[in-house]
CSV table of C-alpha atoms in Angstrom, one decimal:
chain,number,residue,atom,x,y,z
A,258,UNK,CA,26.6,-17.4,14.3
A,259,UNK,CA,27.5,-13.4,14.3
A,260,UNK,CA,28.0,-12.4,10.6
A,261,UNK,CA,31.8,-12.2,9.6
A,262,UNK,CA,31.8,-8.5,9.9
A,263,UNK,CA,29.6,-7.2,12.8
A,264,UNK,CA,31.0,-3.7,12.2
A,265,UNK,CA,30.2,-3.1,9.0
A,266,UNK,CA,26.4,-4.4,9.6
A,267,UNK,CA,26.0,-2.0,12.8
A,268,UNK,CA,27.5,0.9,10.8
A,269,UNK,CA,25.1,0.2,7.9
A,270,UNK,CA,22.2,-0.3,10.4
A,271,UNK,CA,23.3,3.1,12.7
A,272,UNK,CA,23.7,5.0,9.3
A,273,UNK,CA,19.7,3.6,8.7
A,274,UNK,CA,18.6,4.5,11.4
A,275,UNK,CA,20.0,8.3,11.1
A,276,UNK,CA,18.5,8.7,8.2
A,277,UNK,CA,15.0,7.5,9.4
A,278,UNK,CA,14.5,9.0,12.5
A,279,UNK,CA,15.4,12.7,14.2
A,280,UNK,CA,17.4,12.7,17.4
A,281,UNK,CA,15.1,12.2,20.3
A,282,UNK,CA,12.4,10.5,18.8
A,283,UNK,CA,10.7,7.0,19.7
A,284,UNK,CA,11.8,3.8,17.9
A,285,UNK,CA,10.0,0.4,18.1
A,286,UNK,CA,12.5,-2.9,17.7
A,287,UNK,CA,11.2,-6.3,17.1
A,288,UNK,CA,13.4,-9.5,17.4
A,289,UNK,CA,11.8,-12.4,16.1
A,290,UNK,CA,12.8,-15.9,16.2
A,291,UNK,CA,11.4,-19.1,14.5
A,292,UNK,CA,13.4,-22.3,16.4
A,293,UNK,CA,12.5,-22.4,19.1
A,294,UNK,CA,9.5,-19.5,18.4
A,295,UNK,CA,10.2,-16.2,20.6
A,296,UNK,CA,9.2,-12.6,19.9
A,297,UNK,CA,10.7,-9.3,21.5
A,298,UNK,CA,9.8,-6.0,21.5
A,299,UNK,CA,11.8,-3.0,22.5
A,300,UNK,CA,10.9,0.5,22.7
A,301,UNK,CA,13.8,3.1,22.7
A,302,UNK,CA,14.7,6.9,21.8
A,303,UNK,CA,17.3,6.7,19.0
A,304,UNK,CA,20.3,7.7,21.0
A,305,UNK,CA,19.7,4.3,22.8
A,306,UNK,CA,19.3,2.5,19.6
A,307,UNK,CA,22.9,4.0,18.3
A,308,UNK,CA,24.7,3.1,21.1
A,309,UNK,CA,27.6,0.8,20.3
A,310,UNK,CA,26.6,-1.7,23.1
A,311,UNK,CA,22.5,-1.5,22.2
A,312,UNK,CA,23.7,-2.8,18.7
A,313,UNK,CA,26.1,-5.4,19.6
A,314,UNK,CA,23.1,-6.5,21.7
A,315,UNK,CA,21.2,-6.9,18.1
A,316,UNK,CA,23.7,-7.9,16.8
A,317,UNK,CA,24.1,-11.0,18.9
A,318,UNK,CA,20.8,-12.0,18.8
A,319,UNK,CA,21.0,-12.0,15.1
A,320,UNK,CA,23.7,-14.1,15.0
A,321,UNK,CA,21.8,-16.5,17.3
A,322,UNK,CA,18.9,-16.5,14.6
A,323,UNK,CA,16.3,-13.5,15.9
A,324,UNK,CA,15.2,-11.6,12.5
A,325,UNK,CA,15.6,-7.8,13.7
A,326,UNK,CA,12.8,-5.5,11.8
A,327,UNK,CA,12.2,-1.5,13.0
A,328,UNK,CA,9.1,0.2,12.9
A,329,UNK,CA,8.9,2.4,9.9
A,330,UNK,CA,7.0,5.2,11.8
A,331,UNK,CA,8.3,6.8,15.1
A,332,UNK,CA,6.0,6.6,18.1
A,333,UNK,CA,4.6,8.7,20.7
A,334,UNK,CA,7.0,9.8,24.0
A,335,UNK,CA,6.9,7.5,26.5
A,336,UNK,CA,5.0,4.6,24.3
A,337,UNK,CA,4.6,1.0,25.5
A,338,UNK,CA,3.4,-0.4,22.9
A,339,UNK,CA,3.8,-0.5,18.9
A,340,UNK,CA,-0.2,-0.1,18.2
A,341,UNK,CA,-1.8,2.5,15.6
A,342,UNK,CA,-3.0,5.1,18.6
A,343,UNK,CA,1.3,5.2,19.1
A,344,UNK,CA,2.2,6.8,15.8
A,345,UNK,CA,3.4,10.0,16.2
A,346,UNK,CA,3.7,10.6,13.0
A,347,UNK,CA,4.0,9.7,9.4
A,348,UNK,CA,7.2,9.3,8.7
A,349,UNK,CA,7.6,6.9,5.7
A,350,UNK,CA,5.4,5.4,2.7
A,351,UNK,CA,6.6,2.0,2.0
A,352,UNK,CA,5.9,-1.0,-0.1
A,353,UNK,CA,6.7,-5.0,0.0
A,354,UNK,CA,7.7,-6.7,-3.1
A,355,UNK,CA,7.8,-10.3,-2.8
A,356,UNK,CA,7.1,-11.5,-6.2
A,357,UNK,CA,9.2,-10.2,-9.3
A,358,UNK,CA,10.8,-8.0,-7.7
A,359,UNK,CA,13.4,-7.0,-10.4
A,360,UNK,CA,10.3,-6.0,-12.8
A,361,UNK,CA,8.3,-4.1,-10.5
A,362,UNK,CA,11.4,-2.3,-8.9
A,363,UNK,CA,12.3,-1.3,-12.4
A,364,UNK,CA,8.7,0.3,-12.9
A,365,UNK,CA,9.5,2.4,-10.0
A,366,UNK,CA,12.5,4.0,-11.1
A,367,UNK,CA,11.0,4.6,-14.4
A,368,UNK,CA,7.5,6.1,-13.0
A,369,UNK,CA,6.5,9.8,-13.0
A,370,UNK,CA,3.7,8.8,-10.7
A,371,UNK,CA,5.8,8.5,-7.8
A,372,UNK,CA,9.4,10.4,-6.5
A,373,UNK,CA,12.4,7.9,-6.3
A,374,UNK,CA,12.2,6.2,-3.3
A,375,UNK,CA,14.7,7.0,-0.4
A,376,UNK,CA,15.9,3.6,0.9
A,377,UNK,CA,16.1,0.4,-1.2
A,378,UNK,CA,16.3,-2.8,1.1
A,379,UNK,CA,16.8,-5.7,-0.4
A,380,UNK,CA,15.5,-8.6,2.0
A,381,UNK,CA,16.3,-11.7,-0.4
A,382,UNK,CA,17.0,-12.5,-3.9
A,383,UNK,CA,14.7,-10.6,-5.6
A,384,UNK,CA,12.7,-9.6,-3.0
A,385,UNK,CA,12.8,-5.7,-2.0
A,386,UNK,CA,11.2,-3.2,0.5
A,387,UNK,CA,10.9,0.7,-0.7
A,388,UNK,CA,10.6,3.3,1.5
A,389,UNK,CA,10.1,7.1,0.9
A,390,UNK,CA,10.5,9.7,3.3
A,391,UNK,CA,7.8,11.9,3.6
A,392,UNK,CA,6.1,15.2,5.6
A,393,UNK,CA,2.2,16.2,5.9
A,394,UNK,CA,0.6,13.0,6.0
A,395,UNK,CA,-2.2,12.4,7.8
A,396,UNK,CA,-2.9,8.4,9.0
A,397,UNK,CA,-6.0,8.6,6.6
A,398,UNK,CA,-4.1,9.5,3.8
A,399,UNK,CA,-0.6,7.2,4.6
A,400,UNK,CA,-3.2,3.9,4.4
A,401,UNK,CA,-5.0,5.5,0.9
A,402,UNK,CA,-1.3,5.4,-0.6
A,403,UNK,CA,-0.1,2.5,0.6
A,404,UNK,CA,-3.0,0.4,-0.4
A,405,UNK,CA,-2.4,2.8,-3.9
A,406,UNK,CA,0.8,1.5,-4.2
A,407,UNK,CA,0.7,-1.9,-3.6
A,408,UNK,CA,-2.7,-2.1,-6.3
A,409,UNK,CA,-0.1,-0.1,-9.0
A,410,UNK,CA,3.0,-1.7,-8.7
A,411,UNK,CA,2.3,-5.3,-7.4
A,412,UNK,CA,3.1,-4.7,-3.7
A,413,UNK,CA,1.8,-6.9,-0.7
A,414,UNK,CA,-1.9,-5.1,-0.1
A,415,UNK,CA,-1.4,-6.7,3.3
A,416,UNK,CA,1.4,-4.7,4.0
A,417,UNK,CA,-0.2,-1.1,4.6
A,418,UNK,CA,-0.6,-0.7,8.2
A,419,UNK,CA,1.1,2.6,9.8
A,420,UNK,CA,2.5,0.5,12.9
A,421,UNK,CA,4.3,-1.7,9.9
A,422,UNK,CA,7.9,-3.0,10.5
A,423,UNK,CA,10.7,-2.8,8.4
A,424,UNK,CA,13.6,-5.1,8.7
A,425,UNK,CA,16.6,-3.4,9.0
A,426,UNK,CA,19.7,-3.4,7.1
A,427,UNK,CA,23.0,-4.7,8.1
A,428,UNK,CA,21.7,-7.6,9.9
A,429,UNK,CA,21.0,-11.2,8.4
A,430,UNK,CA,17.7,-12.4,7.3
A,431,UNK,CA,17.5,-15.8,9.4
A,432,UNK,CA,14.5,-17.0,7.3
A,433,UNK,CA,16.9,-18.4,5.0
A,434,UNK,CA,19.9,-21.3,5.0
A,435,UNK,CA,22.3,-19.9,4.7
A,436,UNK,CA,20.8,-16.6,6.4
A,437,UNK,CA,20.6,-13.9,3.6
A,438,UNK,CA,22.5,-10.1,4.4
A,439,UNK,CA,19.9,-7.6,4.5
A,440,UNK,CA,21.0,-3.9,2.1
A,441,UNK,CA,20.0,-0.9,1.0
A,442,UNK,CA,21.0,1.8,-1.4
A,443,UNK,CA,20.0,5.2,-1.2
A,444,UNK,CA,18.7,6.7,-4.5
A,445,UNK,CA,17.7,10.0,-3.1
A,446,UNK,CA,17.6,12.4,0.4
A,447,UNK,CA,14.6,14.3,-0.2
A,448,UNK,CA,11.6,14.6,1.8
A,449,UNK,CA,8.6,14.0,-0.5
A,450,UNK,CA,4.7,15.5,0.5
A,451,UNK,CA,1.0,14.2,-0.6
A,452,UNK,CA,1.3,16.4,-3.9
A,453,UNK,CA,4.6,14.6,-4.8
A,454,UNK,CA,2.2,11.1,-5.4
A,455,UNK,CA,0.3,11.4,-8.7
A,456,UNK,CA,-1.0,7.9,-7.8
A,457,UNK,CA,-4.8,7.5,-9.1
A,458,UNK,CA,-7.2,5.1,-10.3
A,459,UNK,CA,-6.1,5.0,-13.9
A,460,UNK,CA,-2.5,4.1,-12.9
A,461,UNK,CA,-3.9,1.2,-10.6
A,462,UNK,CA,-6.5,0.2,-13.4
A,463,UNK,CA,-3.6,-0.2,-16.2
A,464,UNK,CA,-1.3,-2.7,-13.9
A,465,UNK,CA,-4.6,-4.7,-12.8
A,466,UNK,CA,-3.9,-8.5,-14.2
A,467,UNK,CA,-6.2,-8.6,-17.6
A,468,UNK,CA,-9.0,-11.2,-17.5
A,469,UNK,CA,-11.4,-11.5,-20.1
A,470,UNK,CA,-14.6,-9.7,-19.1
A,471,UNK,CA,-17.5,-12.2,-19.5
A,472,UNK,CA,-20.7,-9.9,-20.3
A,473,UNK,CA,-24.0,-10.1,-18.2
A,474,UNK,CA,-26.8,-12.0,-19.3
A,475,UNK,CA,-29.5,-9.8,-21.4
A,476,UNK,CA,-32.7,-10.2,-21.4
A,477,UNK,CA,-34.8,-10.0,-24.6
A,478,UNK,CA,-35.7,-6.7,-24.1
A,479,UNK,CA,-33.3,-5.0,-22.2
A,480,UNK,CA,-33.7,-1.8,-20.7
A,481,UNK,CA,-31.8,1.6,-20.6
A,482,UNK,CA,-30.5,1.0,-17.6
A,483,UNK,CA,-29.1,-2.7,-18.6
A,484,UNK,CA,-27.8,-0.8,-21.6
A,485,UNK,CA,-26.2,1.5,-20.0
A,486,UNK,CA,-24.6,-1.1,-17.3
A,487,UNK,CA,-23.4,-3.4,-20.6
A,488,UNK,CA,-21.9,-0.2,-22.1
A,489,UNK,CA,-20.4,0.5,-19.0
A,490,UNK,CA,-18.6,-2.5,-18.3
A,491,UNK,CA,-17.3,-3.0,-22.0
A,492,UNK,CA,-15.4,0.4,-21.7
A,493,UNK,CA,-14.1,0.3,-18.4
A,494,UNK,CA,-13.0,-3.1,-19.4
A,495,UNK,CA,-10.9,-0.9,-22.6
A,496,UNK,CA,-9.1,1.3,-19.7
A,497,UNK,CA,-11.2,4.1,-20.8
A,498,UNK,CA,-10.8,7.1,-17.8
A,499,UNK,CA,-14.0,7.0,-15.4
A,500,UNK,CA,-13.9,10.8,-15.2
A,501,UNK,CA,-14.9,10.9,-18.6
A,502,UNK,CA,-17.1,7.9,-18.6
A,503,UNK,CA,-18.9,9.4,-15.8
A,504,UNK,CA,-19.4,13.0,-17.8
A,505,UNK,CA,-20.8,10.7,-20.5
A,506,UNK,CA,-23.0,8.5,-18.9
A,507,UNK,CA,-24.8,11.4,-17.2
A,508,UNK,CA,-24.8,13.4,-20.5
A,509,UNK,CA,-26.8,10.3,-22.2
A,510,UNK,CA,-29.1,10.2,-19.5
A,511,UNK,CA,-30.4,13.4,-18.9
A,512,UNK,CA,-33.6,11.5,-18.1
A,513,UNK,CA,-32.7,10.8,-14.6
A,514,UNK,CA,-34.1,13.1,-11.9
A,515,UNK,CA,-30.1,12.9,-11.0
A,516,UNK,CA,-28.1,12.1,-13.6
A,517,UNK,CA,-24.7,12.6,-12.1
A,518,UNK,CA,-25.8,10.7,-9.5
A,519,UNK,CA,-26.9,7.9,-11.4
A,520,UNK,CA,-23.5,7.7,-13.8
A,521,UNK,CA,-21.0,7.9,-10.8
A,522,UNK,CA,-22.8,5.3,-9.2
A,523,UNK,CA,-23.2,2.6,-12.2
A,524,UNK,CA,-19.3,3.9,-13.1
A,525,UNK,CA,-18.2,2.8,-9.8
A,526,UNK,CA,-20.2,-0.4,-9.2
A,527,UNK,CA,-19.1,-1.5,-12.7
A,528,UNK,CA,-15.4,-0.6,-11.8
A,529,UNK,CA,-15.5,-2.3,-8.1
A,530,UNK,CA,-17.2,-5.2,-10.1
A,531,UNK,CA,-13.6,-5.5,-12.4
A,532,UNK,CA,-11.1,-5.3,-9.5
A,533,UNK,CA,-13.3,-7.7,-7.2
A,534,UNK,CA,-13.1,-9.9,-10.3
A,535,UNK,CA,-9.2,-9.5,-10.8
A,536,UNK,CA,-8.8,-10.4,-7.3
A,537,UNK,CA,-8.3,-7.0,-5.5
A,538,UNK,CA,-8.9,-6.8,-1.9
A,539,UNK,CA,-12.6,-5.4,-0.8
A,540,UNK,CA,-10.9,-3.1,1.7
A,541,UNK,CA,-8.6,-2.1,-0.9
A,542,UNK,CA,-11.9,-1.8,-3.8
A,543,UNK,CA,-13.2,0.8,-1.2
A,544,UNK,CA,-10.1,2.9,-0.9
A,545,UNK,CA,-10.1,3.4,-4.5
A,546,UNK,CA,-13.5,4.0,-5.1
A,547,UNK,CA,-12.8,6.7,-2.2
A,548,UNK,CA,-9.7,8.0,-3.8
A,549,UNK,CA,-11.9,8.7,-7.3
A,550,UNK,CA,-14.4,10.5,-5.1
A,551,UNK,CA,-12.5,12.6,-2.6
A,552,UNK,CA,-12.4,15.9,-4.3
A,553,UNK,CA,-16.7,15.0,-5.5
A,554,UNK,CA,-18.1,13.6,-2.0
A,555,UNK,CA,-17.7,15.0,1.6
A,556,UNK,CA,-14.9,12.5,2.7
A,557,UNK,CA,-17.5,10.9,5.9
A,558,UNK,CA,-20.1,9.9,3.0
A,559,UNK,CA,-17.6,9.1,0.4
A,560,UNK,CA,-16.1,6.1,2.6
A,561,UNK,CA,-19.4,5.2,3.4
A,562,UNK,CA,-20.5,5.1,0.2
A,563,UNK,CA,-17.3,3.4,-1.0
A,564,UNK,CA,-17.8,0.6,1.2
A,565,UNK,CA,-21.3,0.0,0.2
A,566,UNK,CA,-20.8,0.2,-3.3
A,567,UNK,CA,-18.0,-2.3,-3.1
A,568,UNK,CA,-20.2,-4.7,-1.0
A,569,UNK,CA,-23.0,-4.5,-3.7
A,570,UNK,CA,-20.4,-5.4,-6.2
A,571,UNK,CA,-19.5,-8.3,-4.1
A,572,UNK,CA,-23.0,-9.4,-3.8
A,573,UNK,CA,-23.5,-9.0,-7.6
A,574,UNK,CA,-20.3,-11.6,-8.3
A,575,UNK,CA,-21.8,-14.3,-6.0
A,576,UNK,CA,-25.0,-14.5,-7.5
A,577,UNK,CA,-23.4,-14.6,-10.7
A,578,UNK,CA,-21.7,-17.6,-9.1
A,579,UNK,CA,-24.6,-19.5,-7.5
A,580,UNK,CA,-26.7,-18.5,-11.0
């Protein structure tokens, strides 16, 4: 069934869609249905999209039970298909809250890590998606914040793909009985850039659930090295900043033919060991051991070396396990 007032939902989704996209650009659609199952996507310029009778089309088939999501990035000219290589470019940073969403949208407001968001949606009770406008990002750096985001403030780390879609306000989320109206509110019209998100590992590290930190097995006569890893541990385990940790470490052991070297790497192992441990993603693990590195590490290596360093601290927790 159409919702009471299709007017008012196609003027909330037109007034979206303005404020998303710039005239002439590339829009993906997707319709999606659950009873009987049935997926559509449409590809459009926005002019199309605003057209009174291309959003009664929606309109109608949200009435008749299709979900209707748009793709929070525009996509290249003549585009066929909604895959990464379509992006034109960055247009949004966004995040999924499906679990207390009142608390963690609160945390938002309140941070001075991140610029209020530009679009509130809210897709059920309690359940919210955030958007922020934003210039001068490259693909690389949209999926480092996102994943950033969802670790800080309790996101959905699945939801950080650049060829991500939205659903869109005005129409009726059909996932529900009775179907729930999708909003949004608009806290602010500014166009945010990378310097605007003071996201970093300490921010992500403080919202991390806590779980006591069971320490390693020692030997009877341990050695520097097991020291150190012990030590280690038991701080980043306090929230004490790995910058400084690092500086320390490599101060204390001067013996090493590369000190620095040697402290970034324990530092890093020992923090990858926490998150794996507190149940953060590996994929996301190596973007924030790459994020901590970026301005140390020619980028190539430091990814490389991110995602080794988190698979050594995977292999580290199951032989704990089997042990």
């Amino acid at each position: 069934m159409l919702q009471p007032n299709a007017q008012n939902a196609t003027a909330t989704a037109t007034e979206f869609l303005t404020r998303c996209f710039a005239p002439g650009e590339t829009i993906a659609f997707l319709l999606r249905r659950e009873v009987p199952h049935a997926t559509i996507q449409r590809i459009v310029q926005l002019e199309t999209a605003l057209a009174p009778r291309y959003l009664a089309w929606l309109a109608h088939e949200n009435g008749a039970g299709a979900n209707v999501y748009v793709a929070a990035n525009p996509l290249r000219a003549a585009s066929r298909k909604r895959t990464k290589q379509c992006i034109a470019a960055v247009r949004h940073l966004y995040l999924d809250l499906d679990t207390d969403g009142e608390t963690r949208l609160s945390s938002i407001r309140i941070s001075d890590t991140v610029p209020p968001p530009n679009a509130v949606l809210s897709t059920s009770l309690g359940k919210y998606q955030i958007l922020w406008r934003v210039d001068g990002f490259t693909l690389e750096q949209q999926e480092s914040a996102l994943k950033l985001l969802a670790v800080t403030f309790g996101g959905d780390p699945a939801c950080t793909d650049c060829n991500r879609v939205l659903r869109l306000p005005g129409f009726l989320n059909c996932k529900y009985d009775p179907a729930y109206p999708v909003t949004v509110e608009y806290p602010g019209d500014f166009t945010w850039n990378f310097d605007d998100f003071r996201l970093d590992i300490l921010a992500a590290d403080a919202l991390l659930p806590s779980r006591p930190i069971t320490a390693p097995k020692r030997s009877s006569n341990p050695t520097n090295s097991e020291h150190d890893w012990a030590w280690v541990l038991q701080e980043l385990a306090r929230g004490k900043d790995p910058a400084k940790l690092t500086r320390k470490l490599a101060s204390r052991r001067a013996d090493k033919p590369n000190p620095l070297y040697y402290a970034r790497r324990t530092v890093d192992v020992g923090s990858a060991r926490l998150w794996l441990i507190a149940g953060v993603p590996i994929d996301d693990v190596e973007t924030l051991l790459a994020v901590r590195r970026r301005f140390e590490i020619p980028i190539a290596l430091c990814r490389a070396r991110a995602r080794e360093i988190a698979q050594t601290a995977q292999r580290m927790i199951a032989r704990r396990k089997i042990a």
